[in-house]
XYZ file of C-alpha atoms in Angstrom:
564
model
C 0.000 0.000 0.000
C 1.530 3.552 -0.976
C 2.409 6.176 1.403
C -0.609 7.875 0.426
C -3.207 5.927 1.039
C -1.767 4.508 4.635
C -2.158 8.582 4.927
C -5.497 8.763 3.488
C -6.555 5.674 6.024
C -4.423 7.900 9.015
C -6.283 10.871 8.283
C -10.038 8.304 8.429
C -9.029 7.178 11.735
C -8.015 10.581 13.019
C -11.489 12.110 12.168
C -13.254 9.918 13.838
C -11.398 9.951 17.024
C -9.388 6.512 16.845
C -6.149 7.928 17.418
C -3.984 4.681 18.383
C -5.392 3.868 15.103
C -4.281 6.609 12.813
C -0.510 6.818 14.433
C -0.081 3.054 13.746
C -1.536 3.811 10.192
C 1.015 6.992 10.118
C 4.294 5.382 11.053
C 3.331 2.379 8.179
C 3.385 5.450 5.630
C 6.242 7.133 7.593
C 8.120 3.406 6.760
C 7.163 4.004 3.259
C 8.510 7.426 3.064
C 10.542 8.748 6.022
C 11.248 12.187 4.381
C 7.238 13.042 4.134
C 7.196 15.511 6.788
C 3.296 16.014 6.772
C 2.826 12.329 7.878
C 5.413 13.477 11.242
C 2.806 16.359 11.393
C -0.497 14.245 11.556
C 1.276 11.694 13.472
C 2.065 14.673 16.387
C -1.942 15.854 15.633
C -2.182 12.322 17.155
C -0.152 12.066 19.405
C -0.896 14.897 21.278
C -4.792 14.098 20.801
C -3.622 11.148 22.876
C -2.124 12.872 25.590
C 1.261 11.712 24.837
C 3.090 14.926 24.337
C 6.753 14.119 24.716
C 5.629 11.442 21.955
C 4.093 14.073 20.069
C 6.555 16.814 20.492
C 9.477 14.319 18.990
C 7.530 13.443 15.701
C 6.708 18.060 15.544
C 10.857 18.446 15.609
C 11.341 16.050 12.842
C 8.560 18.304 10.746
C 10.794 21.373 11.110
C 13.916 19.295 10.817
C 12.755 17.949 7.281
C 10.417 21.113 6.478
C 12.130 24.567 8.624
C 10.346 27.043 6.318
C 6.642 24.888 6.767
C 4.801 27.021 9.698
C 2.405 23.982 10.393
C 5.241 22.320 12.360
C 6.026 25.283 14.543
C 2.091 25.044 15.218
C 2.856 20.506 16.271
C 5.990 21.932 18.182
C 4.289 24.517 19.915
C 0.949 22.641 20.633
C 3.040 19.613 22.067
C 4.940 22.147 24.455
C 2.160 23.802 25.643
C 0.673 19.807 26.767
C 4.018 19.286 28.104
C 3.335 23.299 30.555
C 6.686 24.115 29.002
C 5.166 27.403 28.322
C 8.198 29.579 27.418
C 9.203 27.281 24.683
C 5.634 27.098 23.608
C 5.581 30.720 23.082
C 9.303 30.447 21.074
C 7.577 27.875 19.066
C 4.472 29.748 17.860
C 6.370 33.033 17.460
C 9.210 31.329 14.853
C 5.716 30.111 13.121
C 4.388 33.179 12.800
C 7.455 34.751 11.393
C 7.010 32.710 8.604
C 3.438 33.044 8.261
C 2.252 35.818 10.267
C -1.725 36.117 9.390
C -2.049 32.290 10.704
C -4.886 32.203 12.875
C -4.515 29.294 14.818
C -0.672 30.472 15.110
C -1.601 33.330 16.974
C -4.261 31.600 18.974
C -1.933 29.226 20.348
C 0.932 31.888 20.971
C -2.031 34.046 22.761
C -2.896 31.225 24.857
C 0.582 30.014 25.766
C 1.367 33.302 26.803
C -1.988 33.608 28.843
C -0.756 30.209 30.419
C 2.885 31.257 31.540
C 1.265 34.419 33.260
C -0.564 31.842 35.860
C -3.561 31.031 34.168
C -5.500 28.115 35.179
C -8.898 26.174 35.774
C -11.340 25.919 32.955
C -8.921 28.941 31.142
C -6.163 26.192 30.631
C -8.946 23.386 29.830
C -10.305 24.670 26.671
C -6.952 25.758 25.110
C -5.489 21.968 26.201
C -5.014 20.229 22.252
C -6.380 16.910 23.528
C -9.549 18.998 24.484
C -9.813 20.810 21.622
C -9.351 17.607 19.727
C -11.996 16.372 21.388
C -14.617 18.934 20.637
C -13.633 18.703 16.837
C -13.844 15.050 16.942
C -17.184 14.728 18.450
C -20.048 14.325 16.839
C -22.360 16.547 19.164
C -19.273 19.188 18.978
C -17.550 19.250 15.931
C -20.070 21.515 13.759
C -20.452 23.994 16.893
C -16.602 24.994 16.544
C -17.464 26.782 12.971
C -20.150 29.020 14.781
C -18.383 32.246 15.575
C -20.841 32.709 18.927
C -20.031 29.587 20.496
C -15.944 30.314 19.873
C -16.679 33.729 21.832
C -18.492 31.806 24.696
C -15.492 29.535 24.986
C -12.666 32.346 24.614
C -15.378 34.386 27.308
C -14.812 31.166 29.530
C -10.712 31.071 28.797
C -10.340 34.522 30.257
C -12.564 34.581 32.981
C -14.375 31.190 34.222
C -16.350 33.168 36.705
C -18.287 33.777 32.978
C -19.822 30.447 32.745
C -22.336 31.274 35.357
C -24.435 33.678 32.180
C -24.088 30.727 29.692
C -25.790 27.991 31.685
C -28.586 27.891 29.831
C -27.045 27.759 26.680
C -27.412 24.173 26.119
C -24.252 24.264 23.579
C -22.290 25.062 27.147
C -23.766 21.887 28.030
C -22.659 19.963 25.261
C -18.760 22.022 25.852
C -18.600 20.817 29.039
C -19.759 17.155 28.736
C -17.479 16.941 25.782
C -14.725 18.594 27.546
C -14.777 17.008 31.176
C -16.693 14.014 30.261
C -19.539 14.340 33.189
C -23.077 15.504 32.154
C -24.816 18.554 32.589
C -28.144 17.647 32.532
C -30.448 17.419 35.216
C -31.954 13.565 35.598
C -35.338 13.481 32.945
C -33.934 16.255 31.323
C -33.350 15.449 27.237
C -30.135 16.413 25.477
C -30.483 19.014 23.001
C -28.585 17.834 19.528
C -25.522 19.449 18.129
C -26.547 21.112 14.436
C -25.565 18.380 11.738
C -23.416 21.693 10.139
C -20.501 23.491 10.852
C -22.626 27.261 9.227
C -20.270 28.980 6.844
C -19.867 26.683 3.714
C -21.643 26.552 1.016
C -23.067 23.512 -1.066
C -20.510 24.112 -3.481
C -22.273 20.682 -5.587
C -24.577 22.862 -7.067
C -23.021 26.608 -5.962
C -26.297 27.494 -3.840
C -25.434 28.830 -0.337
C -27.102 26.378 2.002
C -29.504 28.003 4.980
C -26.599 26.964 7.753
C -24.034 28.868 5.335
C -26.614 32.311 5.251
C -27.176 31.723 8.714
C -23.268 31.750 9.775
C -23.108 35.143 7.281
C -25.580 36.953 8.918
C -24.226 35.561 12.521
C -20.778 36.955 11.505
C -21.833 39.967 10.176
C -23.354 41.107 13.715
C -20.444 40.434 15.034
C -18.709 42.918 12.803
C -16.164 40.321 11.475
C -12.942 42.043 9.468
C -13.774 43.644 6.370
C -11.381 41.448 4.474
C -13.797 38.245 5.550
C -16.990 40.522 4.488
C -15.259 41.012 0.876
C -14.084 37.528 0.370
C -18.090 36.056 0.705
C -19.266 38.682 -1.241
C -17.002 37.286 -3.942
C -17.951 33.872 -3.255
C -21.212 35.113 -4.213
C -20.067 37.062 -7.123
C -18.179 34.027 -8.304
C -21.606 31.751 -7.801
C -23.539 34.234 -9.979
C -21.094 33.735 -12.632
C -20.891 30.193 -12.681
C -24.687 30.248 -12.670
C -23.940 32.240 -15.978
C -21.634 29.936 -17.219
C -19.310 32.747 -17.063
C -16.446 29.938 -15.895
C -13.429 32.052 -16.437
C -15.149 35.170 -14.446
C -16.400 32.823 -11.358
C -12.539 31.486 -11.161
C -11.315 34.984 -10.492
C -13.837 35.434 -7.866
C -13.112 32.512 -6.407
C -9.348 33.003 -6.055
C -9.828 36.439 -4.722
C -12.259 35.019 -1.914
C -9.417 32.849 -1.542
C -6.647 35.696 -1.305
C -9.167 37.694 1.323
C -10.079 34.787 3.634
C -8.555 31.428 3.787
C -10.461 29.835 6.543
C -13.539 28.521 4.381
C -12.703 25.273 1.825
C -15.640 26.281 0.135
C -14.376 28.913 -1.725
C -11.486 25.915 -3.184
C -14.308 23.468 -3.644
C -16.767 26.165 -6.012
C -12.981 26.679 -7.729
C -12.676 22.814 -8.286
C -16.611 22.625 -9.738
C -16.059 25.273 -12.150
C -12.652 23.244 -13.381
C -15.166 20.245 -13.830
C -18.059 22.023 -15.906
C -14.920 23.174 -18.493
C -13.284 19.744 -18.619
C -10.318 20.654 -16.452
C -10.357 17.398 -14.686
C -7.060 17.037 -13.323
C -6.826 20.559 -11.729
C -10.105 19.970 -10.428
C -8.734 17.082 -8.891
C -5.990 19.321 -7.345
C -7.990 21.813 -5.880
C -10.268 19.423 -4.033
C -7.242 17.672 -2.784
C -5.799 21.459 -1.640
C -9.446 21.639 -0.282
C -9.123 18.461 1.822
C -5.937 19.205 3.127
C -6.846 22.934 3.813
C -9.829 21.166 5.805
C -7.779 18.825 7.991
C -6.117 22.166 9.103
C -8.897 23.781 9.763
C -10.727 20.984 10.997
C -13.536 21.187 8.438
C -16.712 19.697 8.624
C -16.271 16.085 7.629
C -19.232 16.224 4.763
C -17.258 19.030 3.354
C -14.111 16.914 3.416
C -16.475 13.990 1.966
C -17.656 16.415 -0.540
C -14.502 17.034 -2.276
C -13.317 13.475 -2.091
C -16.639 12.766 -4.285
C -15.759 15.321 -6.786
C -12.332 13.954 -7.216
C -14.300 10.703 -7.946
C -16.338 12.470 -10.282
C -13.492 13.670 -11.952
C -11.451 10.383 -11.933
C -14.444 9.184 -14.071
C -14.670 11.745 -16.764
C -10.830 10.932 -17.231
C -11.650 7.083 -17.098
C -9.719 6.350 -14.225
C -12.803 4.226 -12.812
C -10.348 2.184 -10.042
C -9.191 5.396 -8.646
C -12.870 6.750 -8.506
C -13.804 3.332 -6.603
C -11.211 4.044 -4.057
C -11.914 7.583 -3.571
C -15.429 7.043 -2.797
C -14.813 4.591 -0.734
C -12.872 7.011 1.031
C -15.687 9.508 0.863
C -18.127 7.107 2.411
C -15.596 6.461 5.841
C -15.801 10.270 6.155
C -19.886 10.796 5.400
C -22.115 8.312 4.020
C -23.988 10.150 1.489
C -26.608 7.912 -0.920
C -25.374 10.425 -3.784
C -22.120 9.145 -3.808
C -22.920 5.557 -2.844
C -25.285 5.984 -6.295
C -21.952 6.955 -7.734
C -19.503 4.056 -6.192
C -22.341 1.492 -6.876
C -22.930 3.223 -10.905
C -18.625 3.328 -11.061
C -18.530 -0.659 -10.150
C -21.310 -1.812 -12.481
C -19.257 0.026 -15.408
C -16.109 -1.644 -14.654
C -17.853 -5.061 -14.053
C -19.903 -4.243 -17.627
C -16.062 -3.044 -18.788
C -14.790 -6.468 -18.166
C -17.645 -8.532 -18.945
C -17.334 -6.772 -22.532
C -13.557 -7.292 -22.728
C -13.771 -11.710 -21.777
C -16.903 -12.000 -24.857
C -15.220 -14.208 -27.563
C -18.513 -15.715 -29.087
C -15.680 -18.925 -30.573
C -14.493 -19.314 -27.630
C -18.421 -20.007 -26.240
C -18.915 -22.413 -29.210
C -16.178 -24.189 -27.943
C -17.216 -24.474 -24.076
C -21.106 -25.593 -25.203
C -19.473 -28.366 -27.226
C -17.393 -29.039 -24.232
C -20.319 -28.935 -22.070
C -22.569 -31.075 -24.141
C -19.402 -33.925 -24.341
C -19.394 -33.836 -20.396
C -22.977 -34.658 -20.164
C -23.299 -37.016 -22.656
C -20.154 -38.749 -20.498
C -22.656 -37.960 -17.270
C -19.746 -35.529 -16.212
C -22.780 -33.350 -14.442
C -21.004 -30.927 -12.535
C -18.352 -30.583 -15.558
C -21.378 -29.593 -18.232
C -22.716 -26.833 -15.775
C -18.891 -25.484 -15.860
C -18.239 -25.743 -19.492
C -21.816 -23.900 -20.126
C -21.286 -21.194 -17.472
C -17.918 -20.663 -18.902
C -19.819 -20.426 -22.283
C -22.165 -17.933 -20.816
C -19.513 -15.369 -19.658
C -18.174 -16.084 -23.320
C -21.478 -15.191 -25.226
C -24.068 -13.802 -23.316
C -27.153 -13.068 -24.078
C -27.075 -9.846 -25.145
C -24.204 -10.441 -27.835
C -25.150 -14.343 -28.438
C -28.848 -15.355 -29.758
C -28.338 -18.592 -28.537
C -27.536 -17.702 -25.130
C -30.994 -19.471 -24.152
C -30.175 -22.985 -24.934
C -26.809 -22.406 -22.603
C -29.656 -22.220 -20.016
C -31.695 -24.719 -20.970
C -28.889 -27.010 -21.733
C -27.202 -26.128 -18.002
C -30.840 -26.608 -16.692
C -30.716 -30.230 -18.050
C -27.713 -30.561 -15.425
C -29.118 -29.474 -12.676
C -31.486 -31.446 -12.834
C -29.579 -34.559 -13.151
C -27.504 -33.384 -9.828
C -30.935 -32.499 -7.645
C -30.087 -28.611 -7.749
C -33.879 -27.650 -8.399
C -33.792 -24.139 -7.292
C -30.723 -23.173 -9.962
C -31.846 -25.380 -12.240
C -35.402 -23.734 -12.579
C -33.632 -20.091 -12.506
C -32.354 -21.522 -15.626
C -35.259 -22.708 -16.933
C -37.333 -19.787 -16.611
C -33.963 -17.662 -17.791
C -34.643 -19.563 -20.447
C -38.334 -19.577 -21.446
C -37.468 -15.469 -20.967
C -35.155 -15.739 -23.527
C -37.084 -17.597 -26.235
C -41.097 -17.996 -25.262
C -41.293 -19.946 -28.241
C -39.150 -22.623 -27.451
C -40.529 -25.491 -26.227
C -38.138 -27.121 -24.529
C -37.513 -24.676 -21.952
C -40.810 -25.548 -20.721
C -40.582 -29.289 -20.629
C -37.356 -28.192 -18.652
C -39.078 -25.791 -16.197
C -42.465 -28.343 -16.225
C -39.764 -31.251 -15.113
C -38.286 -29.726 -12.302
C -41.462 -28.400 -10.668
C -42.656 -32.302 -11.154
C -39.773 -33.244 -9.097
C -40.162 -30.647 -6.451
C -43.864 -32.226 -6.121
C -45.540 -28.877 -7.823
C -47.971 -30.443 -9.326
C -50.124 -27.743 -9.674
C -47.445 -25.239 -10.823
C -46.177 -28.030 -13.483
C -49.540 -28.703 -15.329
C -49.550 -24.891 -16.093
C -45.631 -24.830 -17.167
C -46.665 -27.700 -19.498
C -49.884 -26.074 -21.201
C -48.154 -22.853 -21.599
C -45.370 -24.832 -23.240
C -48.207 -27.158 -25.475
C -49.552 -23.681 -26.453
C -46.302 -23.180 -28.125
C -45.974 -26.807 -29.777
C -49.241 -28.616 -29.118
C -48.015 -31.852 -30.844
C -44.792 -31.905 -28.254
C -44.810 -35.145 -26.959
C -42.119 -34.867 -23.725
C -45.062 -32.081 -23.124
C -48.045 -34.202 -23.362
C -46.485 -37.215 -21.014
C -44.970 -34.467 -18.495
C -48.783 -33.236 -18.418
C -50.555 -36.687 -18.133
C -47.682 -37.447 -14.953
C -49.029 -34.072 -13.366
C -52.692 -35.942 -13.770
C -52.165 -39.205 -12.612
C -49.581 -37.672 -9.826
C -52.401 -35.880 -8.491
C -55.220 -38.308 -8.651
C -52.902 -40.521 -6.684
C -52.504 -38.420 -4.165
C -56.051 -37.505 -4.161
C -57.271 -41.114 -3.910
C -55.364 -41.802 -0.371
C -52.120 -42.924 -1.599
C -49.984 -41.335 0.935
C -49.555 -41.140 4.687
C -50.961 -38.570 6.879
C -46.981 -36.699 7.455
C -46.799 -36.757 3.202
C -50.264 -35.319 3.447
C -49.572 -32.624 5.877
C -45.803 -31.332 4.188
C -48.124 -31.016 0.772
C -50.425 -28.949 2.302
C -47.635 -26.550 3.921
C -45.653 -26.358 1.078
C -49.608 -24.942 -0.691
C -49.786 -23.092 2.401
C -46.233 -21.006 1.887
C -47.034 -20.495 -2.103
C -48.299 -16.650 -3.170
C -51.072 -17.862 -5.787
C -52.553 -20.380 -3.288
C -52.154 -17.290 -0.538
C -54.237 -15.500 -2.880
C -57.177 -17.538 -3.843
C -57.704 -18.656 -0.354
C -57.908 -14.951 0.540
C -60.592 -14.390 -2.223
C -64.206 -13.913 -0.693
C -65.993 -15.291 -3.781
C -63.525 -18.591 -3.470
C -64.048 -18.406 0.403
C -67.719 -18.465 -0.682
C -67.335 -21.573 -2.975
C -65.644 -23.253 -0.345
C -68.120 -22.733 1.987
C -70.514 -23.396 -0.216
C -68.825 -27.273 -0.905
C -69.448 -27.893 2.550
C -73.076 -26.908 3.470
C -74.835 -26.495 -0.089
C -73.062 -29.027 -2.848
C -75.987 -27.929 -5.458
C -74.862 -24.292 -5.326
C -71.113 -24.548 -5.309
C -71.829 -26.636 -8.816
C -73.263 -23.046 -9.880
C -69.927 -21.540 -8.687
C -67.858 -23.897 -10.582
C -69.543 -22.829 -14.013
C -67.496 -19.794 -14.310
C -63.859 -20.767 -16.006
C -62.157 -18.196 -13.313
C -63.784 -19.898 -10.385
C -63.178 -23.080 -11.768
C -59.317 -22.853 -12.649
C -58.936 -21.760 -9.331
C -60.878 -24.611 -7.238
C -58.561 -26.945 -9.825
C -55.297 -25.540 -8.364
C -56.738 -26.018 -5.340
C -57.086 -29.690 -5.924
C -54.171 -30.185 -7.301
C -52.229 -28.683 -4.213
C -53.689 -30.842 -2.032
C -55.254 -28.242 -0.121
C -59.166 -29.452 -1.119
C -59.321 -33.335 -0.884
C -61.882 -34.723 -3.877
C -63.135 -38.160 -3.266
């Protein structure tokens, strides 16, 4: 398995809070490629997730050993300090980061709350800026999609720099969730129901079809009160600009928007993920593929909402199968599933699989080659080679199937013959009526079909197989005796030949058939029945209509009303 998908799997595990998981899944890609300094990174994400800082703070120097001008591992170093309450080297960490990127958020988060922690901070302050705590929160289900709502960031930071704070969110029941999250012990009072965490992080937009969704107009007009910076305000309103023009087709236009949202504000993957859509309406596959993989990256960062991360994945799929790269689209939905099962791209894996199982189905026809297996086929059986034949005429089937070979139906009927001979009803009369489906005319697929249901005592079922089939040929002999054997079966069975348990297994196996099911549950043959019992004379009446009559007959012949 390549580096990259060990990461892909690492990055799976990580998400949904298995960390042992996703460091043993990191150090097998590390093994593959020891000079990848962004598995060291997730492997110190982790780490530290874990707890295990001095772990975690060993893998964050060999990022900035193998990658000094990457900020990202400043951000592991510093994070795995700050776990470790070496707070002065936490805040040396963070700054050196920062000096090489110096709008990074998170960067100046951490160096904020490092430096808050050396002055003597402590309590619920420390708790919320711990990593393994703020792992937690973006891990968690009931959490993750509250750290994208500016409000609920406020409430926490509120709670950071003075815990005495907590006493005006109480009723919040997102403080409820934070703290049962955070310290593991619940908040609500006993009979009391736990509110659910919204299903998404506001703020992105359903970039699949370039319509803001409510939660994204929502987190706008949230942000907006909160008089967010003017550079965030400018890079939605080209988001929006950009979705107008892609609405116009206008591709070229919508790209520039994008990439100046993009250049304003890089906290929101949705601006890469419209980018990567407008590549894919203009045939740029493969740089839609690398945006949505800068999008997923950009999102593990940020700790995106795992649908958006899904989301891309898909459209790489998508892409993958426009460029006929239908393995690769398997495995990246696959991948897309683990992160958020979504039935449009399960449509898509299950549509991708059929066309590479159609793909090689196509690619194996060789309509000699099938001649060759039937003759094959028809030597073994002649030889009583049973279970040989059905090979040798399933290999011919894969060979020439039916929708290439006109023939294909005597493969069935021929393979139907076997079955038979080996006691494998069920497949055999799949075959059979594969086969009668295939060619209606054909007369021997009935005699086939008529045969089997013989065997499996259906008397009933049989005597119809063989007048359908005699409407076909009515001269056909094997039909004529198959029908007379149905008769003279029945009568038998009729007249008292058979023991009471025989009696009582024909009657179940009636009991468990649809058609009988039905015609007991008829009133006007409930009626007739009734009628047999307590007035003979007018149940003769009954009988005079063909309907009523074909029905009492399949009646008899199931053994379920005894003639004497």
């Amino acid at each position: 398995m390549s580096s990259d998908e060990l990461k892909a799997k690492g990055n799976a595990a990580f998400s949904a809070g298995q960390f042992e998981e996703a460091v043993k899944l990191f150090d097998e890609a590390i093994a593959v490629d020891g000079e990848n300094h962004v598995l060291y990174s997730n492997k110190s994400a982790a780490l530290a997730s874990m707890g295990k800082y001095e772990e975690a703070l060993e893998a964050a120097n060999k990022v900035t050993s193998l990658k000094p001008d990457w900020p990202k591992g400043y951000s592991r170093v510093g994070a795995a300090l700050y776990g470790l309450e070496r707070w002065d080297e936490a805040v040396e960490s963070y700054s050196k980061g920062l000096e090489i990127d110096p709008e990074n958020a998170q960067m100046k988060q951490g160096l904020e709350d490092a430096k808050r922690a050396r002055g003597g901070g402590s309590g619920l302050g420390q708790l919320f800026s711990r990593p393994e705590v703020l792992s937690r929160l973006a891990t968690d289900p009931r959490t993750r999609a509250l750290m994208g709502q500016p409000d609920f960031m406020s409430m926490m930071k509120s709670i950071e720099e003075n815990p005495q704070n907590m006493q005006q969110y109480m009723q919040d029941e997102r403080f409820k969730l934070l703290m049962e999250v955070a310290l593991g012990v619940s908040m609500h009072m006993p009979g009391e129901s736990e509110a659910p965490a919204h299903e998404q992080a506001p703020g992105h937009g359903d970039d699949s079809k370039m319509q803001e969704s409510k939660d994204e107009k929502s987190a706008e007009e949230a942000s907006a009160a909160e008089d967010e910076p003017e550079d965030k305000k400018r890079a939605y309103e080209e988001k929006e600009e950009g979705n107008k023009a892609y609405k116009a087709k206008r591709f070229d236009d919508a790209i520039q928007h994008y990439n100046a949202a993009i250049d304003l504000y890089d906290q929101d993957i949705s601006f890469i993920t419209n980018k990567a859509a407008v590549k894919f309406e203009m045939g740029k596959y493969e740089e839609c593929i690398k945006d949505c993989e800068d999008a997923i990256e950009k999102g593990r960062e940020l700790r995106a909402d795992y649908k958006l991360i899904a989301r891309a994945m898909t459209r790489i799929g998508n892409a993958l199968v426009k460029l006929g790269k239908l393995e690769e689209a398997v495995s990246i939905y696959n991948r897309s599933l683990t992160e958020h099962r979504n039935a449009d791209t399960l449509k898509r894996l299950n549509e991708t699989e059929k066309a590479i199982k159609d793909a090689k189905e196509a690619a194996y026809i060789d309509l000699e080659l099938c001649s060759e297996e039937k003759e094959k086929g028809n030597a073994a059986f002649k030889d009583q080679k049973y279970p040989e034949a059905v090979k040798h005429y399933s290999e011919a089937l894969k060979r020439g199937p039916p929708s290439v070979n006109q023939e294909a139906y005597k493969l069935f009927s021929n393979r139907a013959a076997c079955y038979t001979k080996l006691g494998a009803w069920n497949e055999g009369l799949k075959d059979a009526e594969k086969c009668i489906e295939l060619a209606p005319e054909f007369p021997k697929g009935y005699s086939r079909k008529g045969h089997l249901q013989f065997f499996m005592k259906e008397y009933s079922k049989a005597m119809t197989t063989y007048e359908e089939g005699l409407k076909q040929d009515p001269e056909n002999v094997e039909l004529k005796d198959g029908l007379r054997r149905c008769v003279q079966a029945i009568n038998s069975l009729n007249s008292g030949e058979m023991t009471d348990e025989e009696r009582r297994q024909r009657q179940e196996r009636a009991m468990a058939d649809p058609e009988i099911q039905g015609i007991l549950s008829d009133p006007v043959m409930r009626n007739v029945l009734r009628d047999m019992e307590e007035n003979p004379a007018a149940a003769q009446k009954h009988l005079s209509h063909p309907d009523v009559a074909k029905k009492f007959e399949k009646l008899v012949a199931s053994g379920i009303v005894q003639v004497k």
